[in-house]
Amino acid sequence: RTDTKQILIDMVKAKCALCPMGGAGDALGGYKGYSWATVVELLSTAFQSGPFGAAISGVDRETGKPAPMPLGNYFLAIDIEALCDVEVFKKNAGELLRFIRGSAKDPRGPQRIWTAGEFEHDTRKKRHSEGGVVVPPVLLRDMQALRDYLPGMKEKY
């Protein structure tokens, strides 16, 4: 199907659903995408007893009217140095991301493959060149307090 508006309407009414990365079935590894989506959903809902499925569609199924979307979030910080040398990690990650960005592109598409964080990185570089981002004083104090509270963070930041 290609009618985006109708697909969204049908999803809210539980008449259709999205396939995971790889598509339906196992021919293209759809089960892997399903498993990854399940991990993300668990991390974003289970820790905070958050809603999932139809509860985050943004539409009340009974009335069809807009409804709040109480989304859950999960953030993970990994100490790379505890697992491998940082320079080795950067080299390996760089090789993988360059490989992905160098993949064949759809001639009808944007002619660029963005990898995770690349758009944000480009935006950060642009903002830095323009003098940076203004951080409100209250937020700065909260960030500094968190840094000071966490072991080893004051030395790094």
XYZ file of N, CA and C in Angstrom:
471
model
N 0.836 -1.190 0.000
C 0.000 0.000 0.000
C 0.872 1.240 0.000
N 0.385 2.281 -0.617
C 1.150 3.529 -0.669
C 0.361 4.756 -0.235
N -0.881 4.604 0.155
C -1.706 5.731 0.582
C -1.411 6.029 2.057
N -0.425 6.885 2.304
C 0.062 7.154 3.651
C -1.046 7.582 4.598
N -1.888 8.499 4.171
C -2.957 8.995 5.042
C -3.880 7.857 5.468
N -4.293 7.024 4.518
C -5.203 5.920 4.842
C -4.506 4.875 5.708
N -3.223 4.648 5.479
C -2.476 3.694 6.309
C -2.491 4.155 7.761
N -2.238 5.442 8.002
C -2.248 5.965 9.368
C -3.627 5.844 10.004
N -4.656 6.134 9.236
C -6.034 5.995 9.738
C -6.296 4.533 10.099
N -5.922 3.617 9.205
C -6.149 2.190 9.450
C -5.326 1.675 10.629
N -4.137 2.222 10.845
C -3.332 1.808 11.998
C -4.028 2.180 13.302
N -4.574 3.377 13.364
C -5.283 3.820 14.570
C -6.498 2.931 14.825
N -7.146 2.485 13.762
C -8.337 1.633 13.892
C -7.974 0.150 14.022
N -6.660 -0.146 14.127
C -6.161 -1.526 14.252
C -6.520 -2.389 13.043
N -6.623 -1.781 11.867
C -6.911 -2.529 10.644
C -5.634 -2.915 9.901
N -4.501 -2.329 10.308
C -3.230 -2.673 9.692
C -2.116 -2.360 10.687
N -0.917 -2.765 10.350
C 0.244 -2.509 11.201
C 1.483 -2.399 10.312
N 2.537 -1.845 10.863
C 3.789 -1.766 10.130
C 4.549 -3.071 10.257
N 5.289 -3.419 9.219
C 6.176 -4.571 9.301
C 7.492 -4.114 9.928
N 8.209 -5.024 10.570
C 9.509 -4.661 11.139
C 10.549 -4.482 10.045
N 11.727 -4.002 10.435
C 12.832 -3.914 9.481
C 13.015 -5.289 8.865
N 13.180 -5.359 7.565
C 13.320 -6.638 6.889
C 12.015 -7.177 6.351
N 10.889 -6.600 6.770
C 9.594 -7.023 6.253
C 8.995 -8.180 7.019
N 7.903 -8.671 6.525
C 7.203 -9.775 7.165
C 7.925 -11.086 6.853
N 7.886 -12.016 7.782
C 8.488 -13.327 7.558
C 9.988 -13.331 7.729
N 10.597 -14.460 7.341
C 12.029 -14.595 7.567
C 12.885 -14.508 6.305
N 12.279 -14.329 5.154
C 13.044 -14.292 3.912
C 14.085 -13.181 3.915
N 13.748 -12.036 4.473
C 14.683 -10.909 4.520
C 15.058 -10.553 5.959
N 14.851 -11.481 6.877
C 15.258 -11.250 8.257
C 14.296 -10.414 9.063
N 13.013 -10.423 8.704
C 12.027 -9.622 9.425
C 11.973 -9.913 10.911
N 12.260 -11.166 11.278
C 12.242 -11.524 12.701
C 13.301 -10.756 13.477
N 14.412 -10.406 12.817
C 15.452 -9.632 13.495
C 14.947 -8.220 13.781
N 14.291 -7.626 12.812
C 13.726 -6.299 13.012
C 12.657 -6.314 14.086
N 11.877 -7.381 14.113
C 10.840 -7.520 15.129
C 11.480 -7.612 16.511
N 12.532 -8.385 16.621
C 13.214 -8.530 17.909
C 13.822 -7.211 18.352
N 14.430 -6.495 17.426
C 15.024 -5.201 17.777
C 13.931 -4.225 18.201
N 12.824 -4.199 17.489
C 11.712 -3.312 17.857
C 11.180 -3.674 19.239
N 11.151 -4.961 19.559
C 10.678 -5.392 20.874
C 11.622 -4.919 21.972
N 12.914 -5.014 21.739
C 13.902 -4.530 22.722
C 13.702 -3.041 22.965
N 13.575 -2.270 21.901
C 13.380 -0.821 22.034
C 12.094 -0.537 22.800
N 11.032 -1.251 22.471
C 9.744 -1.047 23.151
C 9.844 -1.401 24.634
N 10.506 -2.502 24.954
C 10.686 -2.884 26.351
C 11.461 -1.820 27.128
N 12.551 -1.344 26.559
C 13.369 -0.346 27.240
C 12.625 0.978 27.406
N 11.741 1.278 26.456
C 11.030 2.556 26.492
C 9.718 2.505 27.276
N 9.303 1.326 27.691
C 8.037 1.238 28.421
C 8.148 0.521 29.757
N 8.823 -0.605 29.794
C 8.808 -1.459 30.984
C 9.435 -0.799 32.211
N 10.519 -0.068 32.037
C 11.177 0.547 33.189
C 10.328 1.608 33.868
N 9.487 2.287 33.127
C 8.669 3.341 33.727
C 7.179 3.014 33.677
N 6.854 1.746 33.486
C 5.452 1.320 33.394
C 4.692 2.187 32.399
N 5.348 2.494 31.297
C 4.760 3.375 30.296
C 3.816 2.662 29.352
N 2.995 3.439 28.664
C 2.040 2.858 27.707
C 2.754 2.385 26.442
N 2.063 1.570 25.673
C 2.613 1.061 24.426
C 1.472 0.759 23.472
N 1.814 0.399 22.254
C 0.805 0.027 21.270
C -0.169 1.162 20.982
N -1.460 0.833 21.002
C -2.497 1.818 20.663
C -2.516 2.992 21.632
N -2.010 2.792 22.853
C -2.033 3.868 23.860
C -1.127 5.040 23.473
N -0.237 4.835 22.509
C 0.639 5.939 22.093
C 0.394 6.350 20.643
N -0.800 6.071 20.146
C -1.103 6.418 18.754
C -1.425 7.894 18.575
N -1.758 8.568 19.676
C -2.132 9.980 19.568
C -3.592 10.179 19.200
N -4.348 9.071 19.155
C -5.769 9.138 18.805
C -6.559 8.259 19.770
N -7.660 8.787 20.288
C -8.557 8.015 21.133
C -9.345 7.087 20.219
N -9.197 5.789 20.388
C -9.849 4.822 19.485
C -11.370 4.889 19.548
N -11.922 5.270 20.688
C -13.384 5.317 20.816
C -13.977 6.540 20.131
N -13.306 7.691 20.257
C -13.861 8.929 19.704
C -13.225 9.327 18.384
N -12.020 8.816 18.113
C -11.297 9.215 16.910
C -10.653 10.588 17.027
N -10.721 11.184 18.210
C -10.158 12.524 18.424
C -8.713 12.429 18.914
N -7.947 13.518 18.707
C -6.566 13.516 19.201
C -6.512 13.264 20.709
N -5.488 12.520 21.129
C -5.292 12.213 22.546
C -3.818 12.414 22.879
N -3.504 12.717 24.141
C -2.099 12.880 24.528
C -1.296 11.611 24.241
N -0.028 11.792 23.930
C 0.862 10.667 23.661
C 1.915 10.604 24.766
N 1.653 9.870 25.834
C 2.597 9.797 26.949
C 3.748 8.838 26.638
N 4.684 9.289 25.842
C 5.771 8.426 25.388
C 6.775 8.151 26.492
N 7.322 6.957 26.494
C 8.396 6.605 27.400
C 9.737 6.783 26.692
N 10.783 7.008 27.451
C 12.120 7.161 26.889
C 13.089 6.292 27.658
N 14.152 5.915 26.989
C 15.215 5.148 27.619
C 16.527 5.645 27.042
N 17.462 5.899 27.904
C 18.775 6.354 27.473
C 19.818 5.403 28.038
N 20.830 5.105 27.274
C 21.868 4.178 27.680
C 23.222 4.841 27.464
N 24.055 4.813 28.482
C 25.415 5.328 28.370
C 26.365 4.143 28.507
N 27.296 4.019 27.585
C 28.260 2.919 27.597
C 29.653 3.493 27.755
N 30.381 2.981 28.721
C 31.775 3.369 28.901
C 32.598 2.522 27.936
N 32.901 3.078 26.777
C 33.607 2.341 25.726
C 34.928 1.801 26.241
N 35.634 2.606 27.042
C 36.947 2.192 27.548
C 36.884 0.919 28.391
N 35.725 0.619 28.965
C 35.581 -0.602 29.752
C 35.504 -1.835 28.848
N 35.248 -1.635 27.556
C 35.077 -2.746 26.626
C 36.208 -2.881 25.617
N 36.736 -1.750 25.154
C 37.824 -1.787 24.182
C 38.489 -0.413 24.132
N 39.597 -0.347 23.441
C 40.293 0.921 23.268
C 39.415 1.881 22.460
N 39.338 3.119 22.906
C 38.465 4.095 22.254
C 38.855 4.307 20.796
N 40.140 4.380 20.511
C 40.573 4.602 19.120
C 40.207 3.418 18.230
N 40.281 2.207 18.753
C 39.871 1.024 17.979
C 38.370 1.092 17.714
N 37.592 1.468 18.729
C 36.146 1.604 18.555
C 35.827 2.638 17.482
N 36.475 3.806 17.555
C 36.227 4.862 16.560
C 36.561 4.386 15.154
N 37.670 3.667 15.015
C 38.069 3.145 13.701
C 37.020 2.165 13.187
N 36.630 1.215 14.039
C 35.650 0.202 13.627
C 34.296 0.829 13.301
N 33.835 1.723 14.159
C 32.548 2.385 13.927
C 32.600 3.220 12.649
N 33.693 3.936 12.453
C 33.843 4.752 11.239
C 33.791 3.923 9.979
N 34.486 2.772 9.997
C 34.473 1.886 8.826
C 33.051 1.408 8.523
N 32.326 1.001 9.555
C 30.950 0.527 9.360
C 30.064 1.635 8.801
N 30.128 2.819 9.388
C 29.255 3.918 8.952
C 29.608 4.392 7.540
N 30.900 4.437 7.215
C 31.285 4.802 5.836
C 30.778 3.763 4.841
N 30.819 2.483 5.224
C 30.300 1.415 4.373
C 28.805 1.619 4.119
N 28.055 1.895 5.190
C 26.606 2.101 5.052
C 26.319 3.302 4.160
N 27.007 4.425 4.416
C 26.763 5.639 3.617
C 27.183 5.459 2.162
N 28.124 4.530 1.913
C 28.588 4.282 0.548
C 27.746 3.288 -0.220
N 26.687 2.789 0.389
C 25.817 1.810 -0.277
C 25.126 2.424 -1.484
N 24.682 1.560 -2.388
C 23.962 2.029 -3.577
C 22.707 2.791 -3.143
N 22.454 3.895 -3.820
C 21.297 4.730 -3.502
C 20.210 4.556 -4.551
N 18.984 4.749 -4.139
C 17.848 4.733 -5.049
C 17.983 5.960 -5.953
N 18.009 5.786 -7.273
C 18.168 6.945 -8.173
C 17.046 7.977 -8.029
N 15.902 7.558 -7.465
C 14.802 8.501 -7.264
C 14.847 9.143 -5.879
N 15.798 8.696 -5.050
C 15.880 9.164 -3.668
C 16.762 10.390 -3.507
N 17.087 10.722 -2.264
C 17.823 11.954 -1.966
C 19.319 11.902 -2.289
N 19.823 10.759 -2.717
C 21.227 10.588 -3.066
C 22.176 10.700 -1.875
N 21.633 10.520 -0.681
C 22.461 10.503 0.521
C 21.842 9.534 1.512
N 22.681 8.743 2.128
C 22.237 7.850 3.193
C 22.747 8.441 4.500
N 21.825 8.836 5.351
C 22.186 9.387 6.652
C 22.345 8.237 7.638
N 23.368 8.302 8.454
C 23.525 7.330 9.525
C 23.172 7.998 10.845
N 22.874 7.179 11.840
C 22.412 7.683 13.135
C 23.366 8.732 13.692
N 22.810 9.873 14.035
C 23.576 10.954 14.652
C 24.273 11.887 13.684
N 24.301 11.541 12.401
C 25.029 12.352 11.423
C 24.395 13.730 11.227
N 23.088 13.765 11.096
C 22.399 15.044 10.928
C 22.633 15.929 12.150
N 22.516 15.322 13.344
C 22.734 16.075 14.586
C 24.179 16.566 14.684
N 25.121 15.733 14.249
C 26.533 16.129 14.266
C 26.769 17.338 13.360
N 26.209 17.285 12.165
C 26.346 18.410 11.236
C 25.722 19.680 11.833
N 24.563 19.521 12.471
C 23.894 20.667 13.110
C 24.745 21.215 14.246
N 25.338 20.316 15.052
C 26.200 20.746 16.161
C 27.397 21.542 15.634
N 28.027 21.038 14.570
C 29.173 21.756 13.986
C 28.754 23.150 13.526
N 27.590 23.233 12.882
C 27.096 24.522 12.399
C 26.848 25.470 13.570
N 26.164 24.981 14.609
C 25.878 25.839 15.771
C 27.163 26.258 16.485
N 28.116 25.346 16.579
C 29.389 25.681 17.221
C 30.090 26.800 16.462
N 30.043 26.722 15.132
C 30.686 27.761 14.320
C 29.979 29.106 14.456
N 28.711 29.059 14.901
C 27.922 30.280 15.081
C 27.921 30.756 16.541
N 28.793 30.169 17.379
C 28.898 30.607 18.766
C 28.281 29.675 19.778
N 27.719 28.557 19.332
C 27.179 27.578 20.264
C 25.706 27.759 20.563
N 25.244 26.981 21.516
C 23.843 26.980 21.927
C 23.752 27.602 23.316
N 22.800 28.468 23.504
C 22.600 29.088 24.800
C 21.911 28.076 25.723
N 22.519 27.829 26.877
C 21.935 26.926 27.870
C 21.382 27.785 28.995
N 20.079 27.684 29.270
C 19.494 28.478 30.357
C 20.215 28.198 31.679
N 20.423 29.226 32.503
C 21.166 29.059 33.761
C 20.644 27.942 34.664
N 19.325 27.778 34.772
C 18.766 26.728 35.638
C 19.159 25.349 35.112
N 19.075 25.151 33.802
C 19.462 23.877 33.209
C 20.954 23.636 33.404
N 21.777 24.647 33.228
C 23.216 24.519 33.416
C 23.526 24.080 34.848
N 22.872 24.684 35.828
C 23.090 24.292 37.228
C 22.699 22.834 37.453
N 21.563 22.408 36.878
C 21.132 21.015 37.021
C 22.142 20.059 36.376
N 22.637 20.429 35.207
C 23.618 19.586 34.513
C 24.914 19.487 35.323
N 25.358 20.604 35.881
C 26.578 20.605 36.686
C 26.389 19.784 37.958
N 25.222 19.875 38.574
C 24.946 19.102 39.787
C 24.962 17.604 39.483
N 24.387 17.213 38.358
C 24.393 15.809 37.961
C 25.816 15.343 37.685
N 26.585 16.165 36.978
C 27.986 15.842 36.708
C 28.759 15.650 38.005
N 28.547 16.549 38.960
C 29.271 16.478 40.227
C 28.845 15.273 41.056
N 27.612 14.825 40.896
C 27.073 13.706 41.660
C 27.604 12.367 41.152
N 27.782 12.239 39.846
C 28.176 10.961 39.247
C 29.688 10.762 39.330
N 30.134 9.597 39.798
C 31.574 9.342 39.938
C 32.310 9.447 38.605
N 33.419 10.143 38.606
C 34.280 10.240 37.427
C 33.856 11.248 36.381
N 32.694 11.831 36.493
C 32.212 12.754 35.473
C 32.874 14.129 35.580
N 33.158 14.574 36.791
C 33.734 15.918 36.964
C 35.084 16.003 36.260
N 35.855 14.906 36.299
C 37.157 14.886 35.643
C 37.036 14.962 34.121
N 35.964 14.389 33.582
C 35.777 14.346 32.124
C 35.097 15.598 31.587
N 34.181 16.178 32.420
C 33.370 17.289 31.922
C 33.418 18.483 32.846
